[in-house]
XYZ file of C-alpha atoms in Angstrom:
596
model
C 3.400 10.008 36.085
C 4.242 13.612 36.262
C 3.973 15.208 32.745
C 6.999 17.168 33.145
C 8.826 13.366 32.864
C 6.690 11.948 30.218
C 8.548 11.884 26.440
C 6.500 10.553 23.461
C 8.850 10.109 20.567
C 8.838 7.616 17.060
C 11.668 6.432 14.724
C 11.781 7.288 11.470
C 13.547 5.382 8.492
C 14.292 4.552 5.092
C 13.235 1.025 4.874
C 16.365 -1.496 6.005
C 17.673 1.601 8.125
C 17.620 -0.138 10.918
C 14.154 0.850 12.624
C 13.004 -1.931 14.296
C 16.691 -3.153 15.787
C 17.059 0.028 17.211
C 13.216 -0.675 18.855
C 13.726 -3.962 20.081
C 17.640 -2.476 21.868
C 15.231 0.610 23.675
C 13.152 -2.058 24.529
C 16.026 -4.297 26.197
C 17.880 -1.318 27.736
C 14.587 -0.140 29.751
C 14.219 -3.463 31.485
C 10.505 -3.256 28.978
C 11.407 -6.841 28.278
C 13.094 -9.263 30.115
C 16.416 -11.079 28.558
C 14.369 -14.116 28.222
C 11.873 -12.938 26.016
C 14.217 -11.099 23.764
C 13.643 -12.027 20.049
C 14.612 -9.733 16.971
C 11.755 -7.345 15.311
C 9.671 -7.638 18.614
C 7.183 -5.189 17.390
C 6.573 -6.882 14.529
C 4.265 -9.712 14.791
C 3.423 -10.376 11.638
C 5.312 -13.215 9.655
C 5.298 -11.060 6.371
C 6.711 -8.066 8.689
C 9.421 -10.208 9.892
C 9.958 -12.004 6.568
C 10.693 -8.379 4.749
C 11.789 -6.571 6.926
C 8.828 -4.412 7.338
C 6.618 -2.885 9.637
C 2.943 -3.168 8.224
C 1.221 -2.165 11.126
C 2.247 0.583 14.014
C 2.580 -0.488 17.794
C 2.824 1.500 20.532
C 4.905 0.779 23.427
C 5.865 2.115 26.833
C 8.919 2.396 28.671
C 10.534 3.592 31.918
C 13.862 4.594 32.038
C 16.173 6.166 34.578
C 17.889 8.809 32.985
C 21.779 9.763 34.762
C 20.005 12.547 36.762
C 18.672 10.074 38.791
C 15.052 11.026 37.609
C 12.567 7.689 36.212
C 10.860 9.002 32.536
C 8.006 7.128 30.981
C 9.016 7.013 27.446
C 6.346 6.067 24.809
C 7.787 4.725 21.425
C 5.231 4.907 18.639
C 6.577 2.379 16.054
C 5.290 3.169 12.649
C 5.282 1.715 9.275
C 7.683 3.117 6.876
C 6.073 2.259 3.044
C 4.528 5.708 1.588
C 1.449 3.581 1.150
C 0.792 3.823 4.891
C 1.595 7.487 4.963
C -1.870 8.640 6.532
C -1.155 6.095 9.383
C 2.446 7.277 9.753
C 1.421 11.277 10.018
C -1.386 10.259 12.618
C 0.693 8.477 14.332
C 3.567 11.528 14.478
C 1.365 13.850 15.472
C 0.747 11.851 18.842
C 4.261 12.503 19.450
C 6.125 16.015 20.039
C 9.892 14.250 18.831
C 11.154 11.473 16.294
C 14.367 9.544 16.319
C 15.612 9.726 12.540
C 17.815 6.822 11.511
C 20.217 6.873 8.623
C 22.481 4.152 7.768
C 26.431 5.022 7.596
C 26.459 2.766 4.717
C 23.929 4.085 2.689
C 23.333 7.757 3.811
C 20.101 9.627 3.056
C 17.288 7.900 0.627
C 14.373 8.591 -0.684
C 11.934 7.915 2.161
C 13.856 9.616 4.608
C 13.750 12.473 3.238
C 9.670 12.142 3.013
C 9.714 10.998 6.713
C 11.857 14.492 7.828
C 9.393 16.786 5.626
C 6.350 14.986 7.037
C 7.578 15.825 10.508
C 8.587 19.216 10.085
C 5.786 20.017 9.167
C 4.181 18.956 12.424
C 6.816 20.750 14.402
C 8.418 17.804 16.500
C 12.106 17.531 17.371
C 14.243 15.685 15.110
C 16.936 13.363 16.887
C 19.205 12.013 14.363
C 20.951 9.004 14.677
C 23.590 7.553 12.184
C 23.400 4.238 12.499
C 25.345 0.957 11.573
C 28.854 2.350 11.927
C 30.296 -1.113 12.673
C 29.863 -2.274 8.854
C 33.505 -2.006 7.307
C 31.929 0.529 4.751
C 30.442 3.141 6.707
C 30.944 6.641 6.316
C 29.898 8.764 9.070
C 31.264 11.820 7.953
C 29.635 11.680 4.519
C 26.423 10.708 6.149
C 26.527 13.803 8.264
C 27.378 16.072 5.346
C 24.498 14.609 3.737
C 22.224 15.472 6.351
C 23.490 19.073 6.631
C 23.024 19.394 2.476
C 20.096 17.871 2.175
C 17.969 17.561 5.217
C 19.278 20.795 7.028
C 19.831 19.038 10.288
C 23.482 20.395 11.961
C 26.360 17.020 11.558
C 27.313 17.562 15.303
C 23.470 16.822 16.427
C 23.642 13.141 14.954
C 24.637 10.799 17.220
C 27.121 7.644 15.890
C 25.455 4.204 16.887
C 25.303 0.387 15.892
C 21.465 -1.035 16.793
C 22.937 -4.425 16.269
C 26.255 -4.249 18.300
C 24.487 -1.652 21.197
C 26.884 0.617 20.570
C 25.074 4.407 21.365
C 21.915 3.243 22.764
C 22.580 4.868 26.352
C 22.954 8.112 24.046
C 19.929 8.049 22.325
C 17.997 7.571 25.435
C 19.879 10.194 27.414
C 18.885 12.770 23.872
C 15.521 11.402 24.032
C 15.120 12.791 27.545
C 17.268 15.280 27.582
C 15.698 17.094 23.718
C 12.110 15.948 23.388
C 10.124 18.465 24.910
C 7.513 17.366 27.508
C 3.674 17.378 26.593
C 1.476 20.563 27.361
C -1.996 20.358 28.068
C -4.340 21.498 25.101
C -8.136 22.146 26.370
C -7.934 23.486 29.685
C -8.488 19.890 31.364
C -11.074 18.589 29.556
C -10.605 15.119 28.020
C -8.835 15.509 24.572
C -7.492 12.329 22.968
C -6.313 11.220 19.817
C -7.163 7.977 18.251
C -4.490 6.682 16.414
C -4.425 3.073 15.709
C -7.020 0.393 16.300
C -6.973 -3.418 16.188
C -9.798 -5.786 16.653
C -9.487 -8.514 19.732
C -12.013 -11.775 19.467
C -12.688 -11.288 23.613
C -12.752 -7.499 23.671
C -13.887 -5.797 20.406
C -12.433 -2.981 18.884
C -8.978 -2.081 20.951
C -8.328 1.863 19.701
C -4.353 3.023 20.524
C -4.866 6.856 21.743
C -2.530 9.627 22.716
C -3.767 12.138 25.537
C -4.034 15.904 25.379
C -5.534 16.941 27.895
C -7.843 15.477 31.021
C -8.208 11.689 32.088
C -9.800 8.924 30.683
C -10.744 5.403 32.511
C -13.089 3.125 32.762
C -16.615 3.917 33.505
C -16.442 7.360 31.774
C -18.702 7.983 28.514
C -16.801 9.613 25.689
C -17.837 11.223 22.026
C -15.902 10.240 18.904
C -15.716 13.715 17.296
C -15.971 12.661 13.178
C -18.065 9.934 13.470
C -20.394 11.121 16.245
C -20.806 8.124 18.342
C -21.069 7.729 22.364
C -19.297 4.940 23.743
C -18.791 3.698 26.824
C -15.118 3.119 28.509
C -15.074 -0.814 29.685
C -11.193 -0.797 30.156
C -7.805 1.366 29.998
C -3.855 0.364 29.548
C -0.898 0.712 27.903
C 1.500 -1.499 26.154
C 4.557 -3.009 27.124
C 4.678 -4.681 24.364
C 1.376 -6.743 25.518
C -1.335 -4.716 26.661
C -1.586 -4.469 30.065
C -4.714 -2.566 32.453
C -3.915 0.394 33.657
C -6.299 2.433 36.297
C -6.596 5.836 34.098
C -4.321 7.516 31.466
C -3.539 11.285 32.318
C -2.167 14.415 30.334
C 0.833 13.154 27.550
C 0.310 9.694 27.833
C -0.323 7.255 24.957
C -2.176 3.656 25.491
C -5.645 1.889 24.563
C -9.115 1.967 25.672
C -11.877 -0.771 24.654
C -15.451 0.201 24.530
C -18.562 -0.814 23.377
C -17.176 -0.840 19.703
C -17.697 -3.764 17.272
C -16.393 -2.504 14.134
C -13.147 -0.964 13.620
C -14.806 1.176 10.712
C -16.663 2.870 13.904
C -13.408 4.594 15.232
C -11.816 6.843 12.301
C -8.172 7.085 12.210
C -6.893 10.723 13.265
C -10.307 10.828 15.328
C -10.756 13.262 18.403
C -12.136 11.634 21.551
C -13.376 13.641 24.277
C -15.835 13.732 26.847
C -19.735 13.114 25.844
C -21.175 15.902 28.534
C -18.067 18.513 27.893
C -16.690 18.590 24.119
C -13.098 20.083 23.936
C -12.077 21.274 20.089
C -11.200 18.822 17.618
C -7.772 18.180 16.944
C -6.240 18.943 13.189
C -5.239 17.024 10.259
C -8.150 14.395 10.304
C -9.296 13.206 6.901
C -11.078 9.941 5.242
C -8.540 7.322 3.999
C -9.781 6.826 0.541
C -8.586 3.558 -1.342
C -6.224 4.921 -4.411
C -5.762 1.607 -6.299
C -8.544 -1.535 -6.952
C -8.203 -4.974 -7.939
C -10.816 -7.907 -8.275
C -10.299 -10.655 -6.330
C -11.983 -14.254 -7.370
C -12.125 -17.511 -5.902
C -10.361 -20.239 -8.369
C -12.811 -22.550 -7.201
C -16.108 -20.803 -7.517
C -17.402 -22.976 -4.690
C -14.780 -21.059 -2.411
C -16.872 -17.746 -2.636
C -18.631 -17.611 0.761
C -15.694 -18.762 2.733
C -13.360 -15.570 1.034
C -16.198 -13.505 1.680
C -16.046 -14.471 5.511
C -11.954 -13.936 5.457
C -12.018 -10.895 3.509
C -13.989 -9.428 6.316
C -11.760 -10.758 9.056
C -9.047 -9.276 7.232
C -11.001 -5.750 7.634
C -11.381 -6.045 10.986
C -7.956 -5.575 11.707
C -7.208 -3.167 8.733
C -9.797 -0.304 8.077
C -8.364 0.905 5.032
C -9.436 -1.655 3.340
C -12.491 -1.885 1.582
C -14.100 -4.515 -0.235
C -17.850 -4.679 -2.408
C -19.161 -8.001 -4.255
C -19.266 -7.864 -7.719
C -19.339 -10.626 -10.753
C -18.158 -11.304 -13.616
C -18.476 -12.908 -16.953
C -15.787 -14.576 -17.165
C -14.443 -15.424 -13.480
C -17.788 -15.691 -11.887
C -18.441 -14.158 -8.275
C -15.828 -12.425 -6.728
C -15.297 -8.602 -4.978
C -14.035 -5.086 -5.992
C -10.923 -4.476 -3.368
C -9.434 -0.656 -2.775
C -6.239 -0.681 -1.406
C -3.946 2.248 -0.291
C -1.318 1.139 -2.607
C 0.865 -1.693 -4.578
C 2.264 -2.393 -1.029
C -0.903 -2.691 0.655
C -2.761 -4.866 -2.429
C 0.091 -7.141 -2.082
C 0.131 -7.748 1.828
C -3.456 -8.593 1.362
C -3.425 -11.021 -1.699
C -0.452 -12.643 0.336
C -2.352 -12.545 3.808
C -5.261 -14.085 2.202
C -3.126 -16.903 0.063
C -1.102 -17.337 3.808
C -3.256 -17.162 6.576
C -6.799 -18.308 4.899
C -5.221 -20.759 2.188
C -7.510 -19.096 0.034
C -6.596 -19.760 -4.130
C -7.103 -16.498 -5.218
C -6.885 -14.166 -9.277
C -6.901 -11.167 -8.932
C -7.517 -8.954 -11.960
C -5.251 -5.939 -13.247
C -5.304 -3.320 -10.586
C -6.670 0.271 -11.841
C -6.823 3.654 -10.468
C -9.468 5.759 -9.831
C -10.656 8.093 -12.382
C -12.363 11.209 -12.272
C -14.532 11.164 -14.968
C -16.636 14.873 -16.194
C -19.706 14.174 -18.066
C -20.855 16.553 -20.918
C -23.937 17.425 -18.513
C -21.318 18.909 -16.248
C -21.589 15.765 -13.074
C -18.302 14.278 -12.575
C -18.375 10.506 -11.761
C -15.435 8.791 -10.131
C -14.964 5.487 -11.964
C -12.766 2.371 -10.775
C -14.012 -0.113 -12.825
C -13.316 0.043 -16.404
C -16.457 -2.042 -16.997
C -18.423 1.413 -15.446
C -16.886 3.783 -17.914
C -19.629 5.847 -19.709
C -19.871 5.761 -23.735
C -17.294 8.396 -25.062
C -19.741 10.530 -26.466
C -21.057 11.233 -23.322
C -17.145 12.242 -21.807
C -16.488 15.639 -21.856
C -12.628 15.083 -20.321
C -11.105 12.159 -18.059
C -8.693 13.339 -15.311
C -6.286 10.264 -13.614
C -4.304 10.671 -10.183
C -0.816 11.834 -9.963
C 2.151 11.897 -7.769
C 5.144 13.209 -7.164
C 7.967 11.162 -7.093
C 11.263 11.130 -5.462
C 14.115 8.560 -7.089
C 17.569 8.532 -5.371
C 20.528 7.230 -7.978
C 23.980 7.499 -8.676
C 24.803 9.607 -10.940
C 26.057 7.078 -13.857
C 22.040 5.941 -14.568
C 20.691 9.744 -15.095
C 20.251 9.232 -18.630
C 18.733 5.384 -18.477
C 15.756 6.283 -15.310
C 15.153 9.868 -17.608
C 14.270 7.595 -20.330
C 12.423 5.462 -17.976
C 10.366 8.163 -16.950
C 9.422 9.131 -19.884
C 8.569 5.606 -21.235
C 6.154 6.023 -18.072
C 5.022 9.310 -19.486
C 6.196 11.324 -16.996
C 8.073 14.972 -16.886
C 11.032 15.375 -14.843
C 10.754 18.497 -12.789
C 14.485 18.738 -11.714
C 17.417 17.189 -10.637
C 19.348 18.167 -6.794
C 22.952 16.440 -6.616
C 23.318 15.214 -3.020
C 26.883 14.371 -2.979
C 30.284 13.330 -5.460
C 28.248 9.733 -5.876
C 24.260 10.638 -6.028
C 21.621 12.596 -7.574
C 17.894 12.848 -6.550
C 15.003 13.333 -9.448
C 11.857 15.223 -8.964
C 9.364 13.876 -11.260
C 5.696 14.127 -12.235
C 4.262 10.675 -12.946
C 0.628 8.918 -13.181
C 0.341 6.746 -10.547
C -1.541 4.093 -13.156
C 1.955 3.904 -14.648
C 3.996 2.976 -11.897
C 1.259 0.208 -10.473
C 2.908 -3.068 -12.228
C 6.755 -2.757 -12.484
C 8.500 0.967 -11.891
C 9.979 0.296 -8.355
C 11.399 -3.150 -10.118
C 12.695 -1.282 -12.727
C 14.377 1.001 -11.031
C 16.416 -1.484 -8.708
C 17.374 -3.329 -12.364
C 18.561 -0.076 -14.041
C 20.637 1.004 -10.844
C 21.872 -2.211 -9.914
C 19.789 -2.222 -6.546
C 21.426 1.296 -5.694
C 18.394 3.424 -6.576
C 15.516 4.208 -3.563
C 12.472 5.553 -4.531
C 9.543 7.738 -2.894
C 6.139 9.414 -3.562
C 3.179 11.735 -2.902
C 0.167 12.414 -3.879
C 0.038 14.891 -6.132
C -3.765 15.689 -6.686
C -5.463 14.532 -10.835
C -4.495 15.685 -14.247
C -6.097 15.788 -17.652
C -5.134 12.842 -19.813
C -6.457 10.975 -23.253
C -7.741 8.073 -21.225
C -9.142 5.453 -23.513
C -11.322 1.749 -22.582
C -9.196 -0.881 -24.057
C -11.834 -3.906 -24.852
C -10.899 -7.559 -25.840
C -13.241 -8.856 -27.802
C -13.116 -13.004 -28.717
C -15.222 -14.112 -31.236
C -16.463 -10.487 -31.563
C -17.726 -10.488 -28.076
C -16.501 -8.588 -25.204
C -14.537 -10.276 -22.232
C -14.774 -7.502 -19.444
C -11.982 -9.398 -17.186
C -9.368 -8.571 -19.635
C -11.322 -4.557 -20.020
C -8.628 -1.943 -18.998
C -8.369 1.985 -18.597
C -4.891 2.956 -20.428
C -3.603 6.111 -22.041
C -4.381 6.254 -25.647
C -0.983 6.601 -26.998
C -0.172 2.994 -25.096
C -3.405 1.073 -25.957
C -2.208 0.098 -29.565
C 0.939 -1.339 -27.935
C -1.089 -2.988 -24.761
C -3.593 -4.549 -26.697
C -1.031 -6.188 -28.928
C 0.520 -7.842 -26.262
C -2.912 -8.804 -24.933
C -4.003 -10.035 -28.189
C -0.844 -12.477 -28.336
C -1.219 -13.642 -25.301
C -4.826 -14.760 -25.333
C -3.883 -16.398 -28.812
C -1.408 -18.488 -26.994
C -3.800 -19.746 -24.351
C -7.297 -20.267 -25.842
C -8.190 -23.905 -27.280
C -8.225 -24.244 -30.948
C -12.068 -24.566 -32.346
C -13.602 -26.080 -34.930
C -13.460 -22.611 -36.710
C -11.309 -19.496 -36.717
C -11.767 -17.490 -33.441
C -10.852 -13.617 -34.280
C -8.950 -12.415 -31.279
C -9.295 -8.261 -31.419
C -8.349 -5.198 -28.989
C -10.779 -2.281 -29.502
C -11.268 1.501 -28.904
C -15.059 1.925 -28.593
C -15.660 0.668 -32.576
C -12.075 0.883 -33.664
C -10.518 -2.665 -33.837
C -6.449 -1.486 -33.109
C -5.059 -5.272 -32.611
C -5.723 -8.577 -34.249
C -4.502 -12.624 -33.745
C -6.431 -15.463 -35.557
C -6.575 -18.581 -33.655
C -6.689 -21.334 -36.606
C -9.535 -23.624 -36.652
C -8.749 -27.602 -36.067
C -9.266 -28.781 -39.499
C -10.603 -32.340 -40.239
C -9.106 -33.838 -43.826
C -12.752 -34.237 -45.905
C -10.869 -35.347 -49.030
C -9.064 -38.345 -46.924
C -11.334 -40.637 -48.735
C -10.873 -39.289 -52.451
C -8.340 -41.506 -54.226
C -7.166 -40.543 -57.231
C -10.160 -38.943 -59.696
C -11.423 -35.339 -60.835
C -10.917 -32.691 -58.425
C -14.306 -31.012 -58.657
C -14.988 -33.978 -56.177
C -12.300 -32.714 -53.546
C -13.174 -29.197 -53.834
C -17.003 -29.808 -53.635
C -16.093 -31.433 -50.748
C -14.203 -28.495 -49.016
C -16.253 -25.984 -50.582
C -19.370 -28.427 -48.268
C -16.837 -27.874 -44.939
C -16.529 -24.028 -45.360
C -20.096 -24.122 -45.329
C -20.584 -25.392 -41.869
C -17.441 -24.072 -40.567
C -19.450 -20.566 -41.324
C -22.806 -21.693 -39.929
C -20.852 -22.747 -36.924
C -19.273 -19.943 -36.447
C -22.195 -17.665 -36.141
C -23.843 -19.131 -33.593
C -20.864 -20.911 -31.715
C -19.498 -19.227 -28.602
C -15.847 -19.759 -27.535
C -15.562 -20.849 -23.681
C -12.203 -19.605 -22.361
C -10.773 -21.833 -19.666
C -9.825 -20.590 -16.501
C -6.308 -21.406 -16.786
C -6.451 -19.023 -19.620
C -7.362 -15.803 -17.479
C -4.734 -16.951 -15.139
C -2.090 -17.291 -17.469
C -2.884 -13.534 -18.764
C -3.895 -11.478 -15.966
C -0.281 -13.036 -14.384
C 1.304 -11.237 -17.535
């Protein structure tokens, strides 16, 4: 196809927008797929992406249309996810694109993620198309959702165009914009192969599949070509594009996006945001690559120890088709043999533990999920620690910084006061406060992201009555009294229950630990001391009472020396006991706390 009639675009969305309806309408108006076929959330294949309403992972997807000037346009629609966990993935996959379609509900107006989703492509320069979508519900309000892009999002009102994915009202106009705005791909190195790697999936028959977006040159099967970042030569075995099943193509020219399989077995071999060109002439690499790190771990254990070889073998199936995460065995006390997960977020350590329960059937605990903390020694090296269990001795900490980020919460304006109190219960610092219209207000705040792991996005849907949205960024580490938090049972340390928590909180956090445990561990024959400590400093105790057999049962009537001689003979060996005895806590036990 000529380049001049090529169009690479993606939709952007709040989640529940309306993303993925509005695909699977472009999709049915192109002729892509056939009436037959049609099912709702095409491009999601995934029963957790169709069950929430989510799109986990992004899929390409080409389409020809025939615009009213009589001209045919290949159109390729980059469908990305929209949860800020995946926001690497979403910026890679924008900046294969020069235009995005921005959806905002009539209903709802502007939330927290769109306006992430507009700044993130802004920055990258690409043509904003904005749709306001769902006017058919009897409570839209078009008007106030194009003030709020004008005061908000500085995108003109009489741009957005008025459209209902579900009752294909305004499809035709998007399409026609989509032409008629986007502006065609230009050629970048002078007609030598530069590609962008994207996406990649992993197919039993074929290997690694990588999605790419073209530059500049050709690339088909046969050719050799150079990964840029990770230095590797591969071999071309087969090109295409997707429609939305693969499908060969002979070559892919200048502007247009598809796949390529080579002689790749692992997907950690092609680097998201990698530059592929050609192995005898290099073109420049193209900018904004960088590693995906993991920003939040967990340990994952079998329940049934014996289960440990066959989650080994689906945890790295699971990898294969999702890069970012990473996984590392390590044991434990307490739970046995298990592995140290990274994730990219809550989202993302979720949609695994779920995957894994789902598609493997694996019975899974997984411990408290932590951050990762960079940790300055008094020598001057600076450790980065994930595991609380691999926290040096204090004296040997000079300071302990933990990640931030910036958040973005969307209310109305009656539950200021109760999420400012929220925040700071989180220990965080609101930075200021931008009303958006008569109804809502948007809150800047500063917040550790160790604080908002467990329960902050639930709390803010209870406070606001499900009207509050909710966004965030990365906002580099900070300084903080960072403390270990040990449980110790019978004056020895369980390292399952081990956690990394701000020193102000731990008093508080390893009360509630303490209680717990004392609810859950089997009475002994002697007292079991339950503590929570701070290096030496016991901050939290429970007793669990000892079972207590009645000595004197025997002893009718006579002198009382008798009874207490007696009981004086149990204390005895109660004591003995306890100094050698070691408490075994049940499995049931970790579950019950680690769910808490």
């Amino acid at each position: 196809m000529d380049v001049t009639h090529i169009r690479n675009f993606s939709i952007i969305a709040h989640i529940d927008h309306g993303k993925t309806t509005l695909s699977d309408r472009l999709l049915f108006r192109t002729g892509t797929i056939a009436a037959r076929d049609m099912e709702d959330q095409l491009l999601d294949s995934m029963d957790l992406e169709k069950e929430r309403g989510i799109t986990i992972k992004a899929h390409p997807v080409t389409m020809y249309y025939k615009a009213k000037n009589g001209e045919t346009y290949e159109l390729n629609l980059i469908d990305t996810p929209g949860h800020v966990d995946f926001a690497y993935e979403v910026s890679r996959s924008l900046s294969a694109c020069e235009g995005a379609v921005l959806i905002v509900d009539a209903a709802q107006g502007v939330e927290a993620q769109t306006v992430a989703n507009v700044h993130l492509a802004s920055k990258l320069n690409l043509m904003i198309i904005p749709v306001i979508n769902k006017i058919d519900l009897p409570h839209a309000d078009v008007e106030q959702a194009k003030a709020q892009l004008e005061d908000i999002l500085a995108i003109p009102g009489e741009l957005a165009i008025p459209a209902s994915a579900k009752e294909n009202i305004g499809i035709e106009e998007i399409l026609e914009a989509v032409v008629a705005r986007i502006p065609a791909p230009t050629p970048t190195a002078n007609g030598i192969l530069q590609a962008l790697a994207f996406d990649s999936y992993f197919d039993t028959y074929k290997g690694v599949v990588t999605h790419v977006r073209l530059f500049d040159g050709v690339l088909k099967a046969g050719m050799q070509v150079r990964l840029l970042h990770s230095g590797k030569l591969v071999d071309i075995k087969e090109v295409g594009s997707f429609n939305p099943k693969p499908y060969v193509r002979d070559q892919l020219t200048v502007g247009e996006t598809g796949y390529f399989t080579a002689n790749i077995k692992s997907p950690a071999e092609v680097k998201m945001g990698d530059t592929i060109t050609d192995a005898k002439r290099p073109a420049p690499s193209l900018a904004g690559f960088k590693e995906i790190h993991p920003m939040v771990f967990s340990g994952i254990y079998p329940i049934n120890t014996s289960d440990y070889e066959h989650l080994k073998t689906n945890l790295a199936k699971l990898q294969l088709n999702d890069s970012a995460f990473v996984f590392q065995a390590e044991s434990s006390v307490a739970l046995g043999f298990g592995f140290r997960c990274g994730f990219l977020g809550l989202l993302h350590l979720e949609i695994v533990q779920e995957r894994l329960r789902r598609e493997y059937e694996m019975d899974i605990i997984a411990t408290y999920p932590s951050v990762v903390y960079q940790v300055t020694m008094t020598d001057g090296t600076v450790k980065e620690i994930d595991n609380p269990a691999f926290l040096p001795e204090p004296n040997y900490i000079l300071k302990i910084e933990e990640p931030m980020v910036k958040g973005f919460i969307i209310c109305p304006n009656e539950y200021i006061g109760d999420l400012m109190m929220l925040i700071t219960e989180k220990r965080g610092v609101l930075d200021h406060t931008e009303t958006i219209d008569s109804r809502r207000v948007m809150l800047t705040t500063m917040l550790p992201l160790s604080e908002i792991l467990i329960d902050f996005h639930d709390r803010i849907k209870s406070i606001t009555r499900g009207y509050g949205s909710m966004d965030y960024e990365h906002a580099g580490n900070k300084e903080s009294a960072m403390v270990k938090l040990d449980l110790l049972v019978n004056g020895e340390s369980v390292d399952a229950f081990s956690c990394i928590v701000h020193r102000d909180k731990a008093e508080n956090r390893g009360r509630i630990l303490s209680a717990k445990l004392k609810e859950v561990i089997p009475k002994q024959q002697y007292q079991v001391a339950i503590q929570a400590a701070i290096g030496g400093k016991i901050i939290a105790r429970e007793t669990v009472s000892a079972m207590r057999k009645d000595v004197t049962a025997k002893c009718y009537g006579g002198d009382i020396t008798r009874k207490r001689k007696l009981l004086e003979k149990q204390k005895e060996g109660k004591k003995r006991m306890k100094s050698f005895g070691s408490v075994n806590i049940p499995q049931e036990a970790f579950i019950e706390v680690l769910k808490s």
